[in-house]
Coordinates of C-alpha atoms and ligand atoms in Angstrom, one line a residue:
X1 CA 132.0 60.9 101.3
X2 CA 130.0 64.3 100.9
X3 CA 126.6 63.9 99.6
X4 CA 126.3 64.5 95.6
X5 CA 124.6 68.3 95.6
X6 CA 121.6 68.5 93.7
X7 CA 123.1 70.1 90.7
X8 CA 126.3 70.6 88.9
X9 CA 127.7 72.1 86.6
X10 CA 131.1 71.2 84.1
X11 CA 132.5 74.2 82.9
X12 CA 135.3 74.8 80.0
X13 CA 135.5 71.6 78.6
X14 CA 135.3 70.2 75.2
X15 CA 131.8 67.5 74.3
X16 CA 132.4 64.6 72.6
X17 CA 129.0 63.2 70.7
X18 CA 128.9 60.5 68.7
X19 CA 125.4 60.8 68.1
X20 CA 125.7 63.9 66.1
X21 CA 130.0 63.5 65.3
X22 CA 130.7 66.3 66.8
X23 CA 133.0 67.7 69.5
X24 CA 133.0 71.6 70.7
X25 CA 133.8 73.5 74.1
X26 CA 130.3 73.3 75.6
X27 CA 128.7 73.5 79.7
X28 CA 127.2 70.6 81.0
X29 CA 124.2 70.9 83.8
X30 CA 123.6 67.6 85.7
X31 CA 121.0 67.8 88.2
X32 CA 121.2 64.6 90.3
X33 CA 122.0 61.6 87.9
X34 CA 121.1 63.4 85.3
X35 CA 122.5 66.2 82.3
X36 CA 119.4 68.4 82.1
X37 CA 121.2 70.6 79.7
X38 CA 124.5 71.7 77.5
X39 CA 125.2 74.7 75.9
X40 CA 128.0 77.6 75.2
X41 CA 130.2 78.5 78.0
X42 CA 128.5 80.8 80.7
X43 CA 125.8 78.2 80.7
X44 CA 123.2 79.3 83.1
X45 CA 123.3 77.1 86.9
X46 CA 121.4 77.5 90.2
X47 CA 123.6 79.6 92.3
X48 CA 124.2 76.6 94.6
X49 CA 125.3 74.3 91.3
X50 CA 128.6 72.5 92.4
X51 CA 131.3 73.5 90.0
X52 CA 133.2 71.4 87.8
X53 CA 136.2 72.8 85.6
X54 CA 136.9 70.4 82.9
X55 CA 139.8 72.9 81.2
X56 CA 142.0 71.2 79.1
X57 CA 139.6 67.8 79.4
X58 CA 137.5 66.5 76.5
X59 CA 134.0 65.5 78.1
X60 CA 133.4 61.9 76.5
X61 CA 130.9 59.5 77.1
X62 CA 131.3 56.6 79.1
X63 CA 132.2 53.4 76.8
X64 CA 130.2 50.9 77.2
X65 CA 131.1 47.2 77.5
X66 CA 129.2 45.1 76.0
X67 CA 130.2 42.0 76.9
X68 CA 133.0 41.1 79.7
X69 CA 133.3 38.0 82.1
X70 CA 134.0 39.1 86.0
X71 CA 135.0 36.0 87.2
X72 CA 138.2 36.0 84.0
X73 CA 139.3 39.3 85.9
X74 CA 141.7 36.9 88.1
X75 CA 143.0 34.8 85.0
X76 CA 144.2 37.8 83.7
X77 CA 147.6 36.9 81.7
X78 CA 147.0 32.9 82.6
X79 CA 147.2 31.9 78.8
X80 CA 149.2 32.1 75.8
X81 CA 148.5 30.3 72.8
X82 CA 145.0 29.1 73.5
X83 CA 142.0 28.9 71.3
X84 CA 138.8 29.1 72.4
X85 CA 138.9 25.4 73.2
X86 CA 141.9 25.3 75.5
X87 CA 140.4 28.4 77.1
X88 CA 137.4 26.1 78.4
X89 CA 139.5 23.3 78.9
X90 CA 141.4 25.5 81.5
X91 CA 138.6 26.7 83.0
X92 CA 138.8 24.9 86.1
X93 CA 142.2 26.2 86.7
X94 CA 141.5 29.5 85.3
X95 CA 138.5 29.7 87.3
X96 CA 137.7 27.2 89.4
X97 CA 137.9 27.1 93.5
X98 CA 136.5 30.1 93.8
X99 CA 134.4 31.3 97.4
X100 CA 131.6 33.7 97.1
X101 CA 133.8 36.2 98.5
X102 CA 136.2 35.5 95.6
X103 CA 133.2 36.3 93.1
X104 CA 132.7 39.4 95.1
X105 CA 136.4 40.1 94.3
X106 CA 136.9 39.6 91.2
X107 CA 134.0 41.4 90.0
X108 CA 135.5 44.5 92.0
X109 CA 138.5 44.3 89.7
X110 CA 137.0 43.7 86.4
X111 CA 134.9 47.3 87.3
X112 CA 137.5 48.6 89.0
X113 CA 140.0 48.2 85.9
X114 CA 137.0 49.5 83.6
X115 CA 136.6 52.5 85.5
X116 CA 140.8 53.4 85.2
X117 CA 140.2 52.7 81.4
X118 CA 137.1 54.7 80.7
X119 CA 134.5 52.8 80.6
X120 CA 130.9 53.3 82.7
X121 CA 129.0 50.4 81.7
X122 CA 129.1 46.7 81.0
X123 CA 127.2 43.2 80.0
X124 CA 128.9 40.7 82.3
X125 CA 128.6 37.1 81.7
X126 CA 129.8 35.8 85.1
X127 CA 129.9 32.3 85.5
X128 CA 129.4 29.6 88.5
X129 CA 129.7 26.7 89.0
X130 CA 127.8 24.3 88.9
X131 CA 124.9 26.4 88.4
X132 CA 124.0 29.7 89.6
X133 CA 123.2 30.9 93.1
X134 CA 121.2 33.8 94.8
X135 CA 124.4 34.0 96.7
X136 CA 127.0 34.5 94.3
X137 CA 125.2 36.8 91.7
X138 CA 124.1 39.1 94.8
X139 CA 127.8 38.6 95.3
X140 CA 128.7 40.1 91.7
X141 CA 126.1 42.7 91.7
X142 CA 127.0 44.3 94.9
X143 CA 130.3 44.7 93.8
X144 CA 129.4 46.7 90.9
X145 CA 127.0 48.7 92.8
X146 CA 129.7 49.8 94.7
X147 CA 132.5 50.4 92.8
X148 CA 129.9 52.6 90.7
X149 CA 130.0 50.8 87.4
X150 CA 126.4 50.5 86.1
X151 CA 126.2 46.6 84.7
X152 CA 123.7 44.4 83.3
X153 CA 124.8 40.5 85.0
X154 CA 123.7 38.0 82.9
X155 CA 125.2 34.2 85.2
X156 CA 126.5 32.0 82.5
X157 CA 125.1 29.0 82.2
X158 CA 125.8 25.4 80.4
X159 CA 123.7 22.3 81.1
X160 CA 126.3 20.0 78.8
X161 CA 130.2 20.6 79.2
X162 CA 132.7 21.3 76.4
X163 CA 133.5 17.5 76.1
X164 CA 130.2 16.6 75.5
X165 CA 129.4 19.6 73.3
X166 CA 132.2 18.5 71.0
X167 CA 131.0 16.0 68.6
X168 CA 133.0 13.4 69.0
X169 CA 135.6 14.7 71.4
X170 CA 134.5 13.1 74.6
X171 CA 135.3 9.7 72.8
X172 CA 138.7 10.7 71.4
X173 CA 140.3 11.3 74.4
X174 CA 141.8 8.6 75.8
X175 CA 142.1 6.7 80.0
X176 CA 142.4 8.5 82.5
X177 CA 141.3 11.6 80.7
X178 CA 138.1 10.7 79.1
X179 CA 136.8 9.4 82.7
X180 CA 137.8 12.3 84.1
X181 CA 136.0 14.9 81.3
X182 CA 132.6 12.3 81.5
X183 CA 132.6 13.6 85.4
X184 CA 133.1 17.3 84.9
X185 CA 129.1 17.3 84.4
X186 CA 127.6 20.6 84.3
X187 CA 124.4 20.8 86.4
X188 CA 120.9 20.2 84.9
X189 CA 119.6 22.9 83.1
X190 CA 116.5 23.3 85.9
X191 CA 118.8 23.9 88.8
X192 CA 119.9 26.8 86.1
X193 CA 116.9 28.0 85.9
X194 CA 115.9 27.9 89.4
X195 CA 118.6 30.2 90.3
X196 CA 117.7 32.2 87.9
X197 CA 114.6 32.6 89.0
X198 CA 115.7 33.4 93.0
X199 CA 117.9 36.1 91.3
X200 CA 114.6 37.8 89.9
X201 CA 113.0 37.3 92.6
X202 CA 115.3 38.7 95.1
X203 CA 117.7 41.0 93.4
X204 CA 119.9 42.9 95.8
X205 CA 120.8 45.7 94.3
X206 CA 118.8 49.0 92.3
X207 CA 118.3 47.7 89.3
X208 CA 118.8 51.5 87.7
X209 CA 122.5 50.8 88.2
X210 CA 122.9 46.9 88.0
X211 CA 120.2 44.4 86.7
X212 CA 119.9 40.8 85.9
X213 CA 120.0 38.8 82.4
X214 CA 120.4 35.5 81.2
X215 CA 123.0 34.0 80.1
X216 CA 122.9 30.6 78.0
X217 CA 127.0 30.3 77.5
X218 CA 127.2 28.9 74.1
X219 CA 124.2 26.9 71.9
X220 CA 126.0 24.0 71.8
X221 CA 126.4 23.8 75.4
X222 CA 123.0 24.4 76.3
X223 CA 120.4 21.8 75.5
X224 CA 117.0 22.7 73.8
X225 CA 114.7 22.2 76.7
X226 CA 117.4 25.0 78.5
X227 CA 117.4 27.1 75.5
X228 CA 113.7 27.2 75.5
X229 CA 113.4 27.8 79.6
X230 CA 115.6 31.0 79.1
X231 CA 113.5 32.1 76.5
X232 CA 110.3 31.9 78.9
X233 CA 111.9 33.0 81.8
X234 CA 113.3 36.1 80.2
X235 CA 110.0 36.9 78.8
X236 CA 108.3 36.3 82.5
X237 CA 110.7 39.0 83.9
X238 CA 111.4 41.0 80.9
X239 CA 115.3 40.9 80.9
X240 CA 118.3 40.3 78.7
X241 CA 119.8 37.3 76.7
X242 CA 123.4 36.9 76.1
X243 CA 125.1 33.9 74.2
X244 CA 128.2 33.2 72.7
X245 CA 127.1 33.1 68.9
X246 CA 129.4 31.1 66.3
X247 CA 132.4 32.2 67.8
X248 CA 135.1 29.7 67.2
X249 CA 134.8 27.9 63.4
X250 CA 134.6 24.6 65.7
X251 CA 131.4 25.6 67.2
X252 CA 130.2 26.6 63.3
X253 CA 130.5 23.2 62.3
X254 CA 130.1 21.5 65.4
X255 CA 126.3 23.3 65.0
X256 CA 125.9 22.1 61.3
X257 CA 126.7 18.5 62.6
X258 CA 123.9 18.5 65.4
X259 CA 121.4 20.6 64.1
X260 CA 121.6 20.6 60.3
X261 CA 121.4 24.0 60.5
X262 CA 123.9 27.2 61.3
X263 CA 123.8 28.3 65.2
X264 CA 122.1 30.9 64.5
X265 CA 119.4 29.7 62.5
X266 CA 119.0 26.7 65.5
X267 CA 118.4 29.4 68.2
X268 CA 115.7 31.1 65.6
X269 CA 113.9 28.0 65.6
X270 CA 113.6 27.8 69.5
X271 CA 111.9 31.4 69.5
X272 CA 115.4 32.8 71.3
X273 CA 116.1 35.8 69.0
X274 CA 114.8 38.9 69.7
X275 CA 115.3 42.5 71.4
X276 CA 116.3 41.5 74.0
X277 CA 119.0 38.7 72.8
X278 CA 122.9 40.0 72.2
X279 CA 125.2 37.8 70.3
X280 CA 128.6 37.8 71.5
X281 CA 131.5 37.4 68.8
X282 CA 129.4 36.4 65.8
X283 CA 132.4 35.7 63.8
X284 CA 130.8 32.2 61.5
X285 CA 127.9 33.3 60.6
X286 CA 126.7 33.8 57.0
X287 CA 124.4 36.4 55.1
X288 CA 121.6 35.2 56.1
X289 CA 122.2 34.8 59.9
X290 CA 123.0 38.2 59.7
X291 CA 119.9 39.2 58.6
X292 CA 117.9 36.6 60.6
X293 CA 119.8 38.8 63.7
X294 CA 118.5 42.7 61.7
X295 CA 114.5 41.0 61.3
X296 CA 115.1 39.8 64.8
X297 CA 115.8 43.1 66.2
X298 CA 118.8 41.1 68.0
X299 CA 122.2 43.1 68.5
X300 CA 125.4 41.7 68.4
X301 CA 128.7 42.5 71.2
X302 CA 131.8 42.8 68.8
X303 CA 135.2 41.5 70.5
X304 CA 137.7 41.8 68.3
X305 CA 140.6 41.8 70.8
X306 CA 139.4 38.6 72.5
X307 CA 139.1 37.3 68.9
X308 CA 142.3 37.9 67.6
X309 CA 143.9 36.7 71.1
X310 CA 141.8 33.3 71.0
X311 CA 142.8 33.2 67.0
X312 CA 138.8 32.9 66.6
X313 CA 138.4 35.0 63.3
X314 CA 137.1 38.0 62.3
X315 CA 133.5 39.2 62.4
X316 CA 131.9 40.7 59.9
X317 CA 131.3 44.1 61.5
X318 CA 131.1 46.0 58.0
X319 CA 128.4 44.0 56.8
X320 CA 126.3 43.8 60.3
X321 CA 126.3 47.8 59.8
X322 CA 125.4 47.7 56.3
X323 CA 122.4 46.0 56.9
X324 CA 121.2 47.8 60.1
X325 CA 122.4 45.7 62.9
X326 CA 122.5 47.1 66.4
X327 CA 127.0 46.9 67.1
X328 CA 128.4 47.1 70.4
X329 CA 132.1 47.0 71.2
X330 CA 133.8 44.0 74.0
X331 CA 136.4 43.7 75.5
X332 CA 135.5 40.1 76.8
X333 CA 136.7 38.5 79.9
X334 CA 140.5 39.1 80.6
X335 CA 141.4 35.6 81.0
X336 CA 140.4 35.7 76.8
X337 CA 141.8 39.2 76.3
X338 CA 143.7 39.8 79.5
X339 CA 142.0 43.2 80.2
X340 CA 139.1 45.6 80.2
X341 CA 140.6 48.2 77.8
X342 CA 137.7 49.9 75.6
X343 CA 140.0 52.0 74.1
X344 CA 141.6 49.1 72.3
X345 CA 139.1 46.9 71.7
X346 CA 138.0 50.1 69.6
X347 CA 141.0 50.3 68.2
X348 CA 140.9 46.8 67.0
X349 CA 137.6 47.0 65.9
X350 CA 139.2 49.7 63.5
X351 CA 141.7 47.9 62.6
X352 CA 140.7 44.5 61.8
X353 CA 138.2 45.6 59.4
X354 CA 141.0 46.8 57.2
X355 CA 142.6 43.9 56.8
X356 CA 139.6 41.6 54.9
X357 CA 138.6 43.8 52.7
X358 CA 141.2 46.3 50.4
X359 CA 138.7 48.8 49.9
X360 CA 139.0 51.7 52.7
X361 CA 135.2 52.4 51.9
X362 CA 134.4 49.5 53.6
X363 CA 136.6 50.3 56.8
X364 CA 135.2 51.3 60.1
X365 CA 136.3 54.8 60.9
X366 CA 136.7 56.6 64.1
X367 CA 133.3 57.7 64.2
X368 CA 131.8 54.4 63.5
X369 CA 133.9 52.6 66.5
X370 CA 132.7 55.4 69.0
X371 CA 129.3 55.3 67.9
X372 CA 129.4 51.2 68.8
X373 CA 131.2 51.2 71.4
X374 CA 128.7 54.1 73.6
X375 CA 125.6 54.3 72.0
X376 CA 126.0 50.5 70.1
X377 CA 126.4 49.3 73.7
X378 CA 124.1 51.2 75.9
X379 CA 121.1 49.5 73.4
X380 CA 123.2 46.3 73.8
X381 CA 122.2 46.6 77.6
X382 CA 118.9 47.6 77.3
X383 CA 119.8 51.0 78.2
X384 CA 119.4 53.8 74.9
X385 CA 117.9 56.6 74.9
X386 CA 119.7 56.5 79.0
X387 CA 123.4 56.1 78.2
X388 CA 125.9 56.8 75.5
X389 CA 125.6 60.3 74.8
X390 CA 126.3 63.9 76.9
X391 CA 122.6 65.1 76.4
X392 CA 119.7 66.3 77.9
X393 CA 118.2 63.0 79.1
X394 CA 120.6 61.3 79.6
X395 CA 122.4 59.7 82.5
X396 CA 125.6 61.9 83.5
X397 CA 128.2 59.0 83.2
X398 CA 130.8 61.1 81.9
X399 CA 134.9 60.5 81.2
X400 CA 136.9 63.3 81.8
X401 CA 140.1 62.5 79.3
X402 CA 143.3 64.7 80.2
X403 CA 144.2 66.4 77.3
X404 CA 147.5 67.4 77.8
X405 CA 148.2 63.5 78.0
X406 CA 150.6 62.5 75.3
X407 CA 148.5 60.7 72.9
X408 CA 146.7 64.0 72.4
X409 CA 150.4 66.5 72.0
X410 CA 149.5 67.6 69.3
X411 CA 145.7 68.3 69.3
X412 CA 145.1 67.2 66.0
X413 CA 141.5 65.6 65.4
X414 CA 140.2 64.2 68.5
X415 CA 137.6 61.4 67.8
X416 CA 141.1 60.2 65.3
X417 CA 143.0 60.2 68.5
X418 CA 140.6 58.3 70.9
X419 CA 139.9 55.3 68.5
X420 CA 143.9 55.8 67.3
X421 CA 146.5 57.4 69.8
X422 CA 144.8 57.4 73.1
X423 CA 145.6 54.3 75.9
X424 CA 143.6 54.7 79.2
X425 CA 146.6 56.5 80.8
X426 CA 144.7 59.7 79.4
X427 CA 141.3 58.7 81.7
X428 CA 141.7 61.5 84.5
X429 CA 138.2 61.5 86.2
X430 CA 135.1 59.2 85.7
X431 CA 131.3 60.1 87.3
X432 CA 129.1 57.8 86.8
X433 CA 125.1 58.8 87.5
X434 CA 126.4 62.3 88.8
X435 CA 128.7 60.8 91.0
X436 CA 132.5 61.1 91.0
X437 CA 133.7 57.2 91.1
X438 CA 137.8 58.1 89.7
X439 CA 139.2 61.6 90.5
X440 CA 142.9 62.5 89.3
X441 CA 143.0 59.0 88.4
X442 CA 142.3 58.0 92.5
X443 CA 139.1 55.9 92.9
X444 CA 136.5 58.0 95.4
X445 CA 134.6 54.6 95.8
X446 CA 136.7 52.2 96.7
X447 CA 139.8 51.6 98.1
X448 CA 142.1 50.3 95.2
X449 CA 145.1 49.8 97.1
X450 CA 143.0 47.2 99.5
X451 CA 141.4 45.7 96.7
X452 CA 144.8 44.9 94.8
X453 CA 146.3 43.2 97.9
X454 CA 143.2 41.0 98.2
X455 CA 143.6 40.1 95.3
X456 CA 146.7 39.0 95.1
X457 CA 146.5 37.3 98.0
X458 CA 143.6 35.1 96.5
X459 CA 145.1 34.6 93.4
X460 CA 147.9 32.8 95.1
X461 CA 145.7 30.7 97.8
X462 CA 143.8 29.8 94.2
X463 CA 147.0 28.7 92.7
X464 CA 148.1 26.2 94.9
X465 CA 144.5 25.1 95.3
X466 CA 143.7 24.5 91.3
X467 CA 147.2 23.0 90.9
X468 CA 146.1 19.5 90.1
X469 CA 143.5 21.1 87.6
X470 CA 146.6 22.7 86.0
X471 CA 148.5 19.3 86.0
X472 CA 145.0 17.7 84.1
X473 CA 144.6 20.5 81.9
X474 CA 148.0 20.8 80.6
X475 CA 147.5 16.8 80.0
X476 CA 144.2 17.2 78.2
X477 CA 145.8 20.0 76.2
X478 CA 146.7 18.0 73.3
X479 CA 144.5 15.8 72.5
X480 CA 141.2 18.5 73.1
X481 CA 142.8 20.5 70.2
X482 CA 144.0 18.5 68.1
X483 CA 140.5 16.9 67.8
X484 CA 138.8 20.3 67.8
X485 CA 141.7 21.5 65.0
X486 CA 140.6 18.7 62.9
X487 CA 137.1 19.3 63.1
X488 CA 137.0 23.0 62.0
X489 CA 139.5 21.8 59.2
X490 CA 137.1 19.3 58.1
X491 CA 134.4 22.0 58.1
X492 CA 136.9 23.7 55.7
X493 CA 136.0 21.4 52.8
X494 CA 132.8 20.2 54.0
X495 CA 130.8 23.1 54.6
X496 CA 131.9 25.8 51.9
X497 CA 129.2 28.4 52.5
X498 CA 131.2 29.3 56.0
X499 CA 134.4 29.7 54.5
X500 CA 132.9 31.7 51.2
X501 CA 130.8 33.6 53.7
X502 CA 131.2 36.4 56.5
X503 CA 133.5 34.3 58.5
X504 CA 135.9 33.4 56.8
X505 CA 137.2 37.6 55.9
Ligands
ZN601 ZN1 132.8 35.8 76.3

């Protein structure tokens, strides 16, 4: 690989900035990981600049992910017509069995697969079981590092398991399965925390490009004392929270059972919500919730993909906007949403909003999706002001879209055709800090080809491996939903202010 030259500089393309909602034909100088200026063509460059033509591309940000799982990048496709529910129930087949080395892999895909669809950052919520390790976070955060894809890791963590979580659904299930459930303990929550606390201590990699987070999985699942040691922790070494928030109507009512009070209002009391805490999903949540997250200065990750796939709801993104909430755009894990496309989960985000309220004032437009998805998400990871925008300042993780691709014959209104026409098949070239990571749509840091054959190799050792996890989850199936089907139904009646509220749109 030839060394990055101090400075370069793009030439003849057109600048996408959402900051400002604006695109014209504009140079870019980078020097090192950095832009250090834009202007009209003929922009002045040191003599010994590198050259860049970007004719016929549209200079774009990098999205930004703001909330993925690695470790779902193998269980891509694995489900059908699963709620959120059935997806945890098949986690041990989705995801279980799995070698450090198959950590390391499957984080190379889920960046890898961002990278092809545009996208330059993420928040990934990668999980191990039974708790996590120096070992297997290195694991994920050296795979990032070197496919390119800047990442905040957050290891998702659950000192209680789904069955227990459940009220009431660890005792409805009947021989052999409840015996089986009562054993699929998760670890205590100070083994968590330990490894946690290795991780801080010992992270492997630059933490410019990759750094650590937290990541509680879901309140329910994670026991007060937990809750609380996150909160501390984070504060000792001034990283990121990220939590599932309210995102299946079981979990809504589920909280108002055990707590007598909504999630969110729960994790308020423990002293969890603040600047540096992300909500994922955030779909049963009510007014004030919503504002609880705004006065918290807590931002929320928006998958509307994942929740439409999962059958979750729809969160009230209008309404999060309205009243000054930081919005960033997910894609989620694949094995919940079965990829890492940006440009669709911006789409959707467009979309769904249409669809609960018939007033198109209360849509989000194009401009509104790109904003959250680049810079919604680089505050989501901690990192505005840094990524997001093409800008003197600011890091140089740029998309190069092609556009003679299809989706933009004919040029029409570009930021239309992004959120609206575009698929990633128009992603020609991504740098990331300066760097060329995808060039003609052929990865420059990694080999791809080597990295799809390993991982279809492991998929299929994984297979036959987790096959008597599929035999007990398919068992299991039944009985986990219907309980879980009746308990958001009896929420239905029962607790009105959901259903009147943001959630149920
Ligand atoms: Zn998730």
């Amino acid at each position: 690989m030839t060394a990055t030259p101090d400075y370069q500089v793009i030439r003849n393309g057109r600048l996408l900035d959402p900051e400002r909602r604006a695109v014209e034909v504009a140079d870019l100088l980078i020097a090192g990981d950095s832009i250090i200026e834009t202007g009209p063509p003929g922009l002045d460059a040191p003599d010994d600049a590198g050259v860049i033509d970007a004719t016929e591309r549209l200079l774009m940000p990098g999205l930004v992910n703001a909330h993925t799982h690695g470790h779902g990048s193998l269980g891509k496709g694995t489900g059908d017509k699963w709620s959120l529910e059935l997806l945890l129930n098949a986690s041990p087949w989705v995801s279980g069995g799995v070698t450090q080395e198959d950590r390391y892999l499957a984080a190379r895909l889920n960046a890898a697969e961002m990278v092809l669809k545009g996208c330059t950052a993420a928040y990934d919520m990668f999980f191990e079981f039974p708790a996590p390790s120096l070992e297997g976070i290195s694991a994920v955060a050296r795979a990032y590092a070197e496919v390119g894809v800047r990442a905040v890791v957050a290891p998702m963590m659950a000192d209680t398991s789904l069955y227990q979580a459940i009220p009431g659904l660890l005792e409805s299930l009947p021989e052999p399965h409840r015996s089986h459930a009562e054993k699929l303990r998760a670890a205590p929550w100070e083994e968590h925390i330990a490894g946690c606390r290795a991780l801080m201590q010992a992270w492997p990699v630059d933490r410019e490009r990759v750094r650590p987070a937290l990541g509680p999985t879901i309140p329910l699942h994670c026991t007060d004392d937990f809750i609380r040691a996150c909160r501390d922790l984070a504060k000792e070494y001034d990283v990121g929270i990220q939590m599932h928030l309210a995102e299946s109507k079981v979990q809504a009512v589920a909280g108002l059972k055990r707590y007598g009070k909504t999630l969110a209002a729960h994790l308020d009391d423990l002293g969890l919500l603040g600047a540096n805490f992300t909500g994922a999903h955030c779909i049963w949540l009510d007014d004030d919730d919503l504002k609880c997250l705004r006065d918290r200065g807590a931002s929320v990750a928006h998958n509307p993909g994942s929740n439409l796939r999962l059958g979750s709801g729809i969160a009230p993104a209008r309404r999060m906007l309205d009243l000054g909430v930081t919005l960033g755009v997910g894609s989620d894990g694949s094995a919940s949403a079965d990829h890492q496309n940006m440009f669709e989960a911006m789409r959707m985000a467009a979309f769904v909003s249409r669809i609960v309220d018939p007033d198109p004032d209360t849509w989000l437009g194009t401009w509104e999706v790109l904003q959250a998805a680049t810079l919604g998400g680089a505050s989501v990871l901690g990192l505005g002001g840094l990524i997001g925008r093409l800008a003197p300042g600011y890091k140089a993780d740029i998309v190069f879209l092609d556009l003679t691709n299809v989706s933009f014959v004919p040029l029409n209104d570009i930021p239309n055709q992004i959120v609206n026409c575009a698929d990633s098949s128009a992603v020609d070239s991504v740098m990331i800090g300066g760097r060329m990571v995808l060039e003609g749509r052929r990865f420059i840091s990694i080999d791809f080809d080597r990295l799809r054959d390993d991982v279809q190799v492991t998929v299929e050792r994984l297979r036959e491996k987790n096959a008597p996890a599929y035999e007990r989850m398919e068992a299991m199936a039944a009985f986990v939903s219907s309980h879980c089907v009746g308990l958001a139904g009896e929420g239905y009646h029962v607790h009105r202010r959901l259903d009147a509220g943001s959630g149920a749109q």
